[in-house]
Amino acid sequence: MSAVVLVLAAMLVNTLFFSHQIRGGKVEPRYQWGIVGQYFTSAPVLRGLVVTLELTVLAMAIGIIGGVLLAIMRISSSPLLSGFSWLYIWFFRGTPVLVQLLFWFELSYNYTQLSLGVPFGPAFLHLNTNTAISSFVAAVLGLGLNEAAYMAEIVRAGLLSVDEGQSEAAQSLGMSRLMTIRRIVLPQAMRLIIPPMGNETISMLKTSSLASIVTVTEVLYAVQLISARTYQVVPLLMVASLWYLIVTSVLTIGQYYVERRYARGSARALPPTPLQRLRRNLFTVRPDALATAESPPLREVIGREH
């Protein structure tokens, strides 16, 4: 099995870096790494990367805050709050996120103006929908509100995993239900919430590429605009893919240490981090090696005894 893996890895490396093709009567590298390096840190790509990060952060902020509120409403004893939360989750999980993005982008089709005031009464502020809901705002709302539905189920599962006896003990001490959730239940539930939340963040980073449908110039749309001008489609798609891989790797490392932070107290000793394992392997002398180095050879011991 190891040999098969090594052969496949060697084939992949050969395909990526050493394979060539004939185009226009010329032999050129298949993946054109020179063009990848040329545009990897270009200004349009970096600006698109910043927009991608902004979309991810804002959408996840809306998703996490909304998810926590919806989860609390879902487990509430109030039929109205529980029913509203269930209906929200049912709708936003049941319709494609692309459709939701297009709905927010085309909101002016049904509402030419947005008003703020007393419900069913006079309005104090009027805003033009096209001005208030730009492409970027539409993308943030579409991604964030959709994410809130998924985060609500993740948070709800974490809250239900905490033993009910702790909530009962907290309420017997006079703590309100919200205070019990905030100070007792939620901190313990974070151990189960953090891993899927990290996965959702990584997924949101890649899902933000759908914002190109509503003309938001994030990193994928930025490389598409360049490739439409230069006709270098594959190399520029590789530029976007490499940036996604880099940011995803950073988020994965951050998720690991956040999980480790909330795992304290659940085990007597936390497993060593990769850096700690590396240091231990590099700078620690194994006891068996030390004993072998210090003990005389077997023939010498036998000779001394005789």
Coordinates of N, CA, C and O in Angstrom, one line a residue, residues 123-304:
A123 N -43.3 56.5 9.2 CA -41.9 56.1 9.0 C -41.0 57.4 9.2 O -41.4 58.4 8.7
F124 N -39.9 57.2 9.8 CA -39.0 58.3 10.1 C -37.8 58.4 9.1 O -37.2 59.4 8.9
L125 N -37.5 57.2 8.5 CA -36.3 57.2 7.6 C -36.7 56.4 6.3 O -37.2 55.3 6.5
H126 N -36.3 57.0 5.2 CA -36.6 56.3 3.9 C -35.3 56.1 3.2 O -34.5 57.1 3.1
L127 N -35.0 54.9 2.7 CA -33.8 54.6 2.0 C -34.1 54.0 0.6 O -35.0 53.2 0.5
N128 N -33.3 54.4 -0.4 CA -33.4 53.7 -1.7 C -32.8 52.3 -1.6 O -31.7 52.2 -1.1
T129 N -33.5 51.4 -2.0 CA -33.1 50.0 -1.9 C -31.8 49.7 -2.6 O -30.9 49.0 -2.1
N130 N -31.7 50.2 -3.8 CA -30.4 50.0 -4.6 C -29.2 50.6 -3.9 O -28.1 50.1 -4.0
T131 N -29.4 51.7 -3.2 CA -28.3 52.4 -2.5 C -28.0 51.6 -1.2 O -26.8 51.4 -0.8
A132 N -29.0 51.2 -0.4 CA -28.8 50.6 0.9 C -28.3 49.2 0.7 O -27.5 48.7 1.5
I133 N -28.8 48.4 -0.3 CA -28.5 47.0 -0.4 C -27.6 46.9 -1.7 O -28.0 46.7 -2.8
S134 N -26.3 47.2 -1.4 CA -25.3 47.1 -2.5 C -25.0 45.6 -2.8 O -25.5 44.7 -2.1
S135 N -24.2 45.3 -3.7 CA -23.8 43.9 -4.0 C -23.1 43.3 -2.8 O -23.4 42.1 -2.5
F136 N -22.2 44.0 -2.2 CA -21.5 43.5 -1.0 C -22.4 43.2 0.1 O -22.4 42.2 0.8
V137 N -23.4 44.2 0.4 CA -24.3 44.0 1.5 C -25.2 42.8 1.2 O -25.6 42.0 2.1
A138 N -25.7 42.7 -0.1 CA -26.5 41.5 -0.4 C -25.8 40.2 -0.2 O -26.4 39.3 0.3
A139 N -24.5 40.2 -0.5 CA -23.8 38.9 -0.3 C -23.6 38.6 1.1 O -23.8 37.5 1.6
V140 N -23.3 39.6 2.0 CA -23.2 39.4 3.4 C -24.5 38.9 4.0 O -24.5 38.0 4.8
L141 N -25.6 39.6 3.6 CA -26.9 39.2 4.2 C -27.3 37.8 3.7 O -27.7 36.9 4.5
G142 N -27.1 37.5 2.5 CA -27.4 36.1 2.0 C -26.6 35.0 2.6 O -27.2 34.0 3.1
L143 N -25.3 35.2 2.7 CA -24.4 34.2 3.3 C -24.7 34.1 4.8 O -24.7 33.0 5.4
G144 N -24.8 35.3 5.5 CA -24.9 35.3 7.0 C -26.2 34.7 7.5 O -26.2 33.9 8.4
L145 N -27.3 35.1 6.8 CA -28.6 34.6 7.3 C -28.8 33.1 7.0 O -29.4 32.4 7.8
N146 N -28.2 32.7 5.9 CA -28.2 31.2 5.6 C -27.4 30.5 6.6 O -27.8 29.4 7.1
E147 N -26.2 31.0 7.0 CA -25.3 30.4 7.9 C -26.0 30.3 9.3 O -25.7 29.3 10.1
A148 N -26.8 31.3 9.7 CA -27.4 31.3 11.0 C -28.3 30.1 11.2 O -28.4 29.5 12.3
A149 N -28.9 29.6 10.1 CA -29.8 28.4 10.2 C -29.0 27.2 10.6 O -29.4 26.3 11.4
Y150 N -27.8 27.0 10.0 CA -27.0 25.9 10.3 C -26.3 26.0 11.6 O -26.2 25.0 12.4
M151 N -25.9 27.2 12.0 CA -25.2 27.4 13.3 C -26.2 27.1 14.4 O -25.9 26.7 15.5
A152 N -27.5 27.4 14.2 CA -28.5 27.2 15.2 C -28.6 25.8 15.6 O -28.7 25.4 16.8
E153 N -28.5 24.9 14.6 CA -28.6 23.4 14.9 C -27.3 23.0 15.6 O -27.4 22.1 16.5
I154 N -26.2 23.5 15.2 CA -24.9 23.2 15.9 C -24.9 23.6 17.4 O -24.6 22.9 18.3
V155 N -25.4 24.9 17.6 CA -25.4 25.4 19.0 C -26.4 24.6 19.8 O -26.2 24.3 21.0
R156 N -27.6 24.3 19.2 CA -28.6 23.6 19.9 C -28.1 22.2 20.4 O -28.4 21.8 21.5
A157 N -27.4 21.5 19.5 CA -26.9 20.2 19.8 C -25.9 20.3 21.0 O -25.8 19.5 21.9
G158 N -25.1 21.4 21.0 CA -24.1 21.6 22.1 C -24.8 21.9 23.4 O -24.4 21.4 24.4
L159 N -25.8 22.7 23.3 CA -26.6 23.1 24.6 C -27.3 21.9 25.2 O -27.3 21.7 26.4
L160 N -27.8 21.0 24.3 CA -28.5 19.8 24.8 C -27.6 18.8 25.3 O -28.0 17.9 26.0
S161 N -26.3 18.9 25.0 CA -25.3 17.9 25.4 C -24.9 18.1 26.9 O -24.4 17.2 27.5
V162 N -25.2 19.3 27.5 CA -24.9 19.5 28.9 C -25.9 19.0 29.8 O -27.1 19.1 29.5
D163 N -25.5 18.3 30.8 CA -26.4 17.7 31.8 C -27.4 18.7 32.3 O -27.1 19.8 32.8
E164 N -28.7 18.3 32.3 CA -29.8 19.2 32.8 C -29.6 19.5 34.3 O -30.1 20.5 34.8
G165 N -29.0 18.6 35.0 CA -28.8 18.8 36.5 C -28.0 20.1 36.8 O -28.3 20.7 37.8
Q166 N -27.1 20.5 35.9 CA -26.4 21.7 36.1 C -27.3 22.9 36.0 O -27.1 23.9 36.7
S167 N -28.2 22.9 35.0 CA -29.1 24.0 34.8 C -30.0 24.1 36.0 O -30.3 25.2 36.5
E168 N -30.5 22.9 36.5 CA -31.4 22.9 37.7 C -30.7 23.5 38.9 O -31.3 24.2 39.7
A169 N -29.4 23.1 39.1 CA -28.7 23.6 40.2 C -28.5 25.1 40.1 O -28.6 25.8 41.1
A170 N -28.2 25.6 38.9 CA -28.0 27.0 38.8 C -29.3 27.8 39.0 O -29.3 28.9 39.7
Q171 N -30.4 27.3 38.6 CA -31.7 28.0 38.8 C -32.1 27.9 40.3 O -32.7 28.8 40.8
S172 N -31.7 26.8 41.0 CA -32.0 26.7 42.4 C -31.2 27.8 43.2 O -31.6 28.1 44.3
L173 N -30.1 28.3 42.6 CA -29.3 29.3 43.3 C -29.8 30.7 42.9 O -29.2 31.7 43.3
G174 N -30.9 30.8 42.2 CA -31.5 32.1 41.8 C -31.1 32.6 40.5 O -31.4 33.8 40.2
M175 N -30.3 31.9 39.7 CA -29.9 32.4 38.4 C -31.0 32.3 37.4 O -31.8 31.3 37.4
S176 N -31.2 33.3 36.5 CA -32.2 33.3 35.5 C -31.8 32.3 34.4 O -30.7 31.8 34.4
R177 N -32.8 32.0 33.6 CA -32.5 31.0 32.5 C -31.5 31.5 31.6 O -30.6 30.7 31.2
L178 N -31.5 32.8 31.2 CA -30.5 33.3 30.3 C -29.1 33.3 30.9 O -28.1 33.0 30.3
M179 N -29.1 33.7 32.2 CA -27.8 33.7 32.9 C -27.2 32.3 33.0 O -26.0 32.1 32.9
T180 N -28.1 31.3 33.2 CA -27.7 29.9 33.3 C -27.1 29.5 32.0 O -26.0 28.8 32.0
I181 N -27.7 29.8 30.9 CA -27.2 29.5 29.6 C -25.9 30.1 29.3 O -24.9 29.5 28.8
R182 N -25.8 31.4 29.7 CA -24.6 32.2 29.3 C -23.4 31.8 30.2 O -22.3 31.8 29.7
R183 N -23.6 31.5 31.5 CA -22.5 31.3 32.4 C -22.2 29.8 32.7 O -21.1 29.5 33.1
I184 N -23.2 29.0 32.5 CA -23.1 27.6 32.9 C -23.1 26.6 31.7 O -22.2 25.8 31.5
V185 N -24.1 26.8 30.9 CA -24.3 25.8 29.8 C -23.4 26.1 28.6 O -22.7 25.2 28.1
L186 N -23.5 27.3 28.1 CA -22.7 27.6 26.9 C -21.2 27.4 27.0 O -20.6 26.8 26.1
P187 N -20.5 27.8 28.1 CA -19.1 27.5 28.2 C -18.8 26.0 28.1 O -17.8 25.6 27.5
Q188 N -19.6 25.1 28.7 CA -19.4 23.7 28.6 C -19.7 23.1 27.2 O -19.1 22.2 26.7
A189 N -20.7 23.8 26.6 CA -21.1 23.3 25.3 C -20.1 23.6 24.2 O -20.1 23.0 23.1
M190 N -19.3 24.6 24.5 CA -18.3 25.1 23.4 C -17.4 24.0 23.0 O -16.9 24.0 21.8
R191 N -17.1 23.0 23.8 CA -16.3 21.9 23.4 C -16.8 21.1 22.2 O -16.1 20.6 21.4
L192 N -18.2 21.0 22.2 CA -18.8 20.3 21.1 C -19.2 21.3 19.9 O -19.4 20.9 18.8
I193 N -19.3 22.6 20.2 CA -19.7 23.6 19.2 C -18.5 24.0 18.3 O -18.6 24.2 17.1
I194 N -17.3 24.1 18.9 CA -16.1 24.6 18.2 C -15.7 23.8 17.0 O -15.5 24.4 15.9
P195 N -15.6 22.5 17.1 CA -15.2 21.7 15.8 C -16.1 22.0 14.6 O -15.6 22.3 13.5
P196 N -17.5 21.8 14.8 CA -18.3 22.1 13.6 C -18.3 23.5 13.2 O -18.5 23.9 12.0
M197 N -18.1 24.4 14.2 CA -18.1 25.9 13.9 C -16.9 26.2 13.0 O -16.9 27.0 12.1
G198 N -15.7 25.5 13.4 CA -14.5 25.7 12.5 C -14.8 25.2 11.1 O -14.3 25.8 10.1
N199 N -15.4 24.1 11.0 CA -15.7 23.5 9.6 C -16.6 24.5 8.9 O -16.5 24.7 7.7
E200 N -17.6 25.1 9.6 CA -18.5 26.0 8.9 C -17.8 27.3 8.5 O -18.1 27.8 7.4
T201 N -16.8 27.7 9.2 CA -16.0 28.9 8.8 C -15.2 28.6 7.6 O -15.1 29.4 6.7
I202 N -14.6 27.4 7.5 CA -13.8 27.0 6.3 C -14.7 26.9 5.1 O -14.4 27.3 4.0
S203 N -15.9 26.3 5.4 CA -16.9 26.2 4.3 C -17.4 27.6 3.8 O -17.6 27.8 2.6
M204 N -17.5 28.5 4.8 CA -18.0 29.9 4.4 C -16.9 30.6 3.5 O -17.3 31.3 2.6
L205 N -15.6 30.3 3.9 CA -14.6 30.9 3.0 C -14.7 30.5 1.6 O -14.6 31.4 0.7
K206 N -15.0 29.3 1.3 CA -15.2 28.8 0.0 C -16.5 29.1 -0.6 O -16.6 29.4 -1.8
T207 N -17.6 29.1 0.2 CA -18.9 29.5 -0.3 C -19.0 31.0 -0.7 O -19.8 31.4 -1.5
S208 N -18.1 31.8 -0.1 CA -18.1 33.2 -0.5 C -17.8 33.4 -2.0 O -18.1 34.5 -2.5
S209 N -17.3 32.4 -2.6 CA -17.0 32.5 -4.1 C -18.4 32.7 -4.8 O -18.4 33.2 -6.0
L210 N -19.5 32.3 -4.2 CA -20.8 32.5 -4.9 C -21.1 34.0 -5.0 O -22.0 34.3 -5.8
A211 N -20.5 34.8 -4.2 CA -20.8 36.2 -4.3 C -20.4 36.8 -5.7 O -20.9 37.9 -6.0
S212 N -19.6 36.1 -6.5 CA -19.3 36.6 -7.8 C -20.5 36.6 -8.7 O -20.6 37.4 -9.7
I213 N -21.6 35.8 -8.3 CA -22.8 35.8 -9.1 C -23.5 37.2 -9.0 O -24.1 37.6 -9.9
V214 N -23.3 37.9 -7.8 CA -23.9 39.2 -7.7 C -22.9 40.3 -7.9 O -23.0 41.4 -7.3
T215 N -21.9 40.0 -8.7 CA -20.8 40.9 -9.1 C -20.0 41.5 -7.9 O -19.5 42.6 -8.0
V216 N -19.8 40.7 -6.9 CA -18.8 41.1 -5.9 C -17.4 40.6 -6.3 O -17.3 39.4 -6.5
T217 N -16.5 41.5 -6.3 CA -15.1 41.1 -6.8 C -14.3 40.5 -5.7 O -13.4 41.1 -5.2
E218 N -14.7 39.3 -5.4 CA -13.8 38.5 -4.4 C -12.8 37.8 -5.2 O -12.6 38.1 -6.4
V219 N -12.0 37.0 -4.6 CA -10.8 36.5 -5.2 C -11.1 35.7 -6.5 O -10.3 35.8 -7.5
L220 N -12.1 34.9 -6.5 CA -12.4 34.0 -7.6 C -12.9 34.9 -8.8 O -12.4 34.7 -9.9
Y221 N -13.7 35.9 -8.5 CA -14.2 36.8 -9.6 C -13.0 37.7 -10.1 O -12.9 38.0 -11.3
A222 N -12.1 38.0 -9.2 CA -10.9 38.8 -9.6 C -10.1 38.0 -10.6 O -9.6 38.6 -11.6
V223 N -9.8 36.8 -10.4 CA -9.0 36.0 -11.3 C -9.8 35.7 -12.6 O -9.2 35.6 -13.7
Q224 N -11.1 35.6 -12.5 CA -11.9 35.4 -13.7 C -11.9 36.6 -14.6 O -11.8 36.5 -15.8
L225 N -11.8 37.8 -14.0 CA -11.7 39.0 -14.8 C -10.4 39.1 -15.5 O -10.3 39.5 -16.7
I226 N -9.3 38.7 -14.8 CA -8.0 38.7 -15.4 C -7.9 37.6 -16.6 O -7.4 37.9 -17.7
S227 N -8.5 36.4 -16.3 CA -8.4 35.4 -17.3 C -9.3 35.7 -18.5 O -8.9 35.3 -19.7
A228 N -10.3 36.5 -18.3 CA -11.1 36.9 -19.5 C -10.3 37.9 -20.4 O -10.6 38.0 -21.6
R229 N -9.3 38.5 -19.8 CA -8.5 39.5 -20.6 C -7.3 38.8 -21.2 O -6.8 39.1 -22.3
T230 N -6.7 37.8 -20.4 CA -5.4 37.2 -20.9 C -5.6 35.8 -21.5 O -4.7 35.3 -22.0
Y231 N -6.8 35.2 -21.3 CA -7.1 33.9 -21.8 C -6.2 32.8 -21.1 O -6.1 31.7 -21.6
Q232 N -5.7 33.1 -19.9 CA -4.9 32.2 -19.1 C -5.9 31.6 -18.0 O -5.7 32.0 -16.8
V233 N -6.8 30.8 -18.4 CA -7.8 30.4 -17.4 C -7.3 29.4 -16.3 O -7.5 29.7 -15.1
V234 N -6.6 28.4 -16.7 CA -6.1 27.4 -15.7 C -5.1 28.0 -14.8 O -5.3 27.8 -13.5
P235 N -4.1 28.7 -15.2 CA -3.1 29.2 -14.2 C -3.8 30.2 -13.2 O -3.4 30.2 -12.0
L236 N -4.8 31.0 -13.7 CA -5.4 31.9 -12.8 C -6.4 31.2 -11.8 O -6.5 31.6 -10.7
L237 N -7.0 30.1 -12.3 CA -7.8 29.3 -11.3 C -6.9 28.7 -10.3 O -7.3 28.5 -9.1
M238 N -5.7 28.3 -10.7 CA -4.7 27.8 -9.7 C -4.3 28.9 -8.7 O -4.1 28.6 -7.5
V239 N -4.2 30.1 -9.1 CA -3.9 31.2 -8.2 C -5.0 31.3 -7.1 O -4.7 31.4 -5.9
A240 N -6.2 31.3 -7.5 CA -7.3 31.3 -6.6 C -7.3 30.1 -5.7 O -7.5 30.2 -4.4
S241 N -7.1 29.0 -6.2 CA -7.1 27.7 -5.4 C -5.9 27.8 -4.4 O -6.1 27.3 -3.2
L242 N -4.8 28.2 -4.8 CA -3.7 28.3 -3.8 C -4.0 29.3 -2.7 O -3.7 29.0 -1.5
W243 N -4.6 30.4 -3.0 CA -5.0 31.3 -1.9 C -6.0 30.7 -1.0 O -6.0 30.9 0.3
Y244 N -7.0 30.0 -1.5 CA -8.0 29.3 -0.7 C -7.3 28.3 0.2 O -7.6 28.1 1.4
L245 N -6.3 27.5 -0.3 CA -5.6 26.5 0.4 C -4.8 27.2 1.6 O -4.8 26.7 2.7
I246 N -4.2 28.3 1.3 CA -3.4 29.0 2.3 C -4.3 29.5 3.5 O -4.0 29.2 4.6
V247 N -5.3 30.2 3.1 CA -6.2 30.7 4.2 C -6.9 29.6 4.9 O -7.1 29.6 6.2
T248 N -7.3 28.5 4.2 CA -7.9 27.3 4.9 C -6.9 26.7 5.9 O -7.3 26.3 7.0
S249 N -5.6 26.6 5.5 CA -4.6 26.1 6.4 C -4.5 26.9 7.7 O -4.4 26.4 8.8
V250 N -4.5 28.2 7.5 CA -4.4 29.1 8.7 C -5.6 28.9 9.6 O -5.5 28.9 10.8
L251 N -6.8 28.8 9.0 CA -8.0 28.6 9.8 C -8.0 27.3 10.5 O -8.4 27.2 11.6
T252 N -7.4 26.3 9.8 CA -7.4 24.9 10.5 C -6.4 25.0 11.7 O -6.8 24.4 12.7
I253 N -5.3 25.7 11.6 CA -4.4 25.8 12.7 C -5.1 26.5 13.8 O -5.0 26.1 15.0
G254 N -5.8 27.6 13.5 CA -6.5 28.4 14.5 C -7.6 27.5 15.2 O -7.7 27.6 16.4
Q255 N -8.3 26.8 14.4 CA -9.3 25.9 15.0 C -8.7 24.9 15.9 O -9.3 24.6 17.0
Y256 N -7.5 24.3 15.6 CA -6.9 23.4 16.5 C -6.6 23.9 17.8 O -6.9 23.3 18.9
Y257 N -6.1 25.2 17.9 CA -5.7 25.7 19.2 C -6.9 26.2 19.9 O -6.9 26.2 21.2
V258 N -8.0 26.7 19.2 CA -9.2 27.0 19.9 C -9.8 25.8 20.6 O -10.3 25.8 21.7
E259 N -9.9 24.7 19.8 CA -10.4 23.4 20.4 C -9.5 23.0 21.6 O -10.1 22.5 22.6
R260 N -8.2 23.2 21.5 CA -7.4 22.8 22.6 C -7.6 23.7 23.9 O -7.6 23.2 25.0
R261 N -7.9 25.0 23.6 CA -8.2 25.9 24.7 C -9.5 25.5 25.4 O -9.6 25.5 26.7
Y262 N -10.5 25.1 24.7 CA -11.8 24.7 25.4 C -11.8 23.2 25.9 O -12.7 22.8 26.6
A263 N -10.8 22.5 25.5 CA -10.7 21.1 26.0 C -10.0 21.0 27.3 O -10.0 19.9 27.9
R264 N -9.5 22.1 27.8 CA -8.9 22.1 29.2 C -9.9 21.8 30.2 O -11.0 22.4 30.2
G265 N -9.6 20.9 31.1 CA -10.6 20.5 32.1 C -11.3 19.2 31.8 O -11.9 18.6 32.7
S266 N -11.4 18.9 30.5 CA -12.1 17.6 30.1 C -11.2 16.4 30.2 O -11.7 15.3 30.1
A267 N -9.9 16.7 30.2 CA -8.9 15.6 30.3 C -7.8 16.0 31.3 O -7.6 17.1 31.5
R268 N -7.2 14.9 31.9 CA -6.2 15.2 32.9 C -5.0 15.9 32.3 O -4.4 16.8 32.8
A269 N -4.6 15.5 31.1 CA -3.4 16.0 30.4 C -3.8 16.1 28.9 O -4.2 15.2 28.3
L270 N -3.6 17.3 28.3 CA -3.8 17.5 26.9 C -2.7 16.9 26.1 O -1.5 16.9 26.5
P271 N -3.0 16.4 24.9 CA -2.0 15.8 24.1 C -1.0 16.9 23.6 O -1.5 18.1 23.5
P272 N 0.2 16.6 23.4 CA 1.2 17.6 22.9 C 0.8 18.2 21.6 O 0.3 17.5 20.7
T273 N 1.1 19.4 21.4 CA 0.9 20.1 20.1 C 1.9 19.5 19.1 O 3.0 19.0 19.5
P274 N 1.7 19.7 17.8 CA 2.7 19.3 16.8 C 4.1 19.9 17.0 O 5.1 19.2 16.8
L275 N 4.1 21.2 17.4 CA 5.4 21.8 17.7 C 6.1 21.2 18.9 O 7.3 21.0 18.9
Q276 N 5.3 20.9 19.9 CA 5.9 20.2 21.1 C 6.4 18.8 20.8 O 7.5 18.4 21.3
R277 N 5.7 18.1 19.9 CA 6.1 16.7 19.5 C 7.4 16.8 18.7 O 8.3 16.0 18.8
L278 N 7.5 17.9 17.8 CA 8.7 18.1 17.1 C 9.9 18.4 17.9 O 11.0 17.8 17.8
R279 N 9.7 19.3 18.9 CA 10.8 19.6 19.8 C 11.2 18.4 20.6 O 12.4 18.1 20.8
R280 N 10.3 17.6 21.1 CA 10.6 16.4 21.9 C 11.4 15.4 21.0 O 12.3 14.8 21.5
N281 N 11.0 15.2 19.8 CA 11.7 14.3 18.9 C 13.1 14.7 18.5 O 14.0 13.9 18.4
L282 N 13.3 16.0 18.4 CA 14.6 16.6 18.0 C 15.6 16.7 19.2 O 16.8 16.5 19.0
F283 N 15.1 17.1 20.3 CA 16.0 17.5 21.4 C 16.0 16.5 22.6 O 16.7 16.8 23.6
T284 N 15.2 15.5 22.6 CA 15.1 14.5 23.7 C 15.8 13.2 23.3 O 15.6 12.7 22.2
V285 N 16.8 12.8 24.1 CA 17.5 11.6 23.9 C 16.7 10.4 24.4 O 16.2 10.4 25.6
R286 N 16.4 9.4 23.6 CA 15.6 8.3 24.0 C 16.4 7.5 25.1 O 17.6 7.3 25.0
P287 N 15.6 7.0 26.1 CA 16.3 6.2 27.1 C 17.0 5.0 26.6 O 18.1 4.6 27.1
D288 N 16.4 4.3 25.6 CA 17.1 3.1 25.1 C 18.4 3.4 24.4 O 19.4 2.7 24.5
A289 N 18.4 4.5 23.7 CA 19.6 5.0 23.0 C 20.7 5.4 24.0 O 21.9 5.1 23.8
L290 N 20.2 6.1 25.1 CA 21.2 6.5 26.1 C 21.8 5.2 26.8 O 23.0 5.2 27.1
A291 N 21.0 4.2 27.1 CA 21.5 3.0 27.8 C 22.4 2.3 26.9 O 23.5 1.7 27.3
T292 N 22.1 2.3 25.6 CA 23.0 1.6 24.6 C 24.4 2.3 24.5 O 25.4 1.7 24.4
A293 N 24.3 3.6 24.6 CA 25.5 4.4 24.5 C 26.4 4.3 25.7 O 27.6 4.3 25.6
E294 N 25.8 4.2 26.9 CA 26.5 4.1 28.1 C 27.0 2.7 28.5 O 28.0 2.5 29.1
S295 N 26.3 1.7 28.1 CA 26.6 0.3 28.5 C 27.7 -0.3 27.6 O 27.7 0.0 26.4
P296 N 28.7 -1.0 28.1 CA 29.7 -1.6 27.3 C 29.2 -2.7 26.5 O 28.1 -3.3 26.7
P297 N 29.9 -3.1 25.4 CA 29.5 -4.2 24.6 C 29.4 -5.5 25.3 O 30.1 -5.7 26.3
L298 N 28.6 -6.4 24.8 CA 28.3 -7.7 25.5 C 29.6 -8.5 25.6 O 29.9 -9.1 26.6
R299 N 30.5 -8.5 24.5 CA 31.7 -9.3 24.5 C 32.7 -8.8 25.6 O 33.3 -9.6 26.3
E300 N 32.7 -7.4 25.8 CA 33.6 -6.9 26.8 C 33.1 -7.3 28.2 O 34.0 -7.6 29.1
V301 N 31.8 -7.3 28.4 CA 31.3 -7.7 29.8 C 31.7 -9.2 30.0 O 32.1 -9.6 31.1
I302 N 31.5 -10.1 29.0 CA 31.8 -11.5 29.2 C 33.3 -11.7 29.4 O 33.7 -12.5 30.2
G303 N 34.1 -10.9 28.7 CA 35.6 -11.0 28.9 C 36.0 -10.6 30.3 O 36.9 -11.2 30.9
R304 N 35.4 -9.6 30.9 CA 35.7 -9.2 32.2 C 35.3 -10.2 33.2 O 36.0 -10.5 34.2

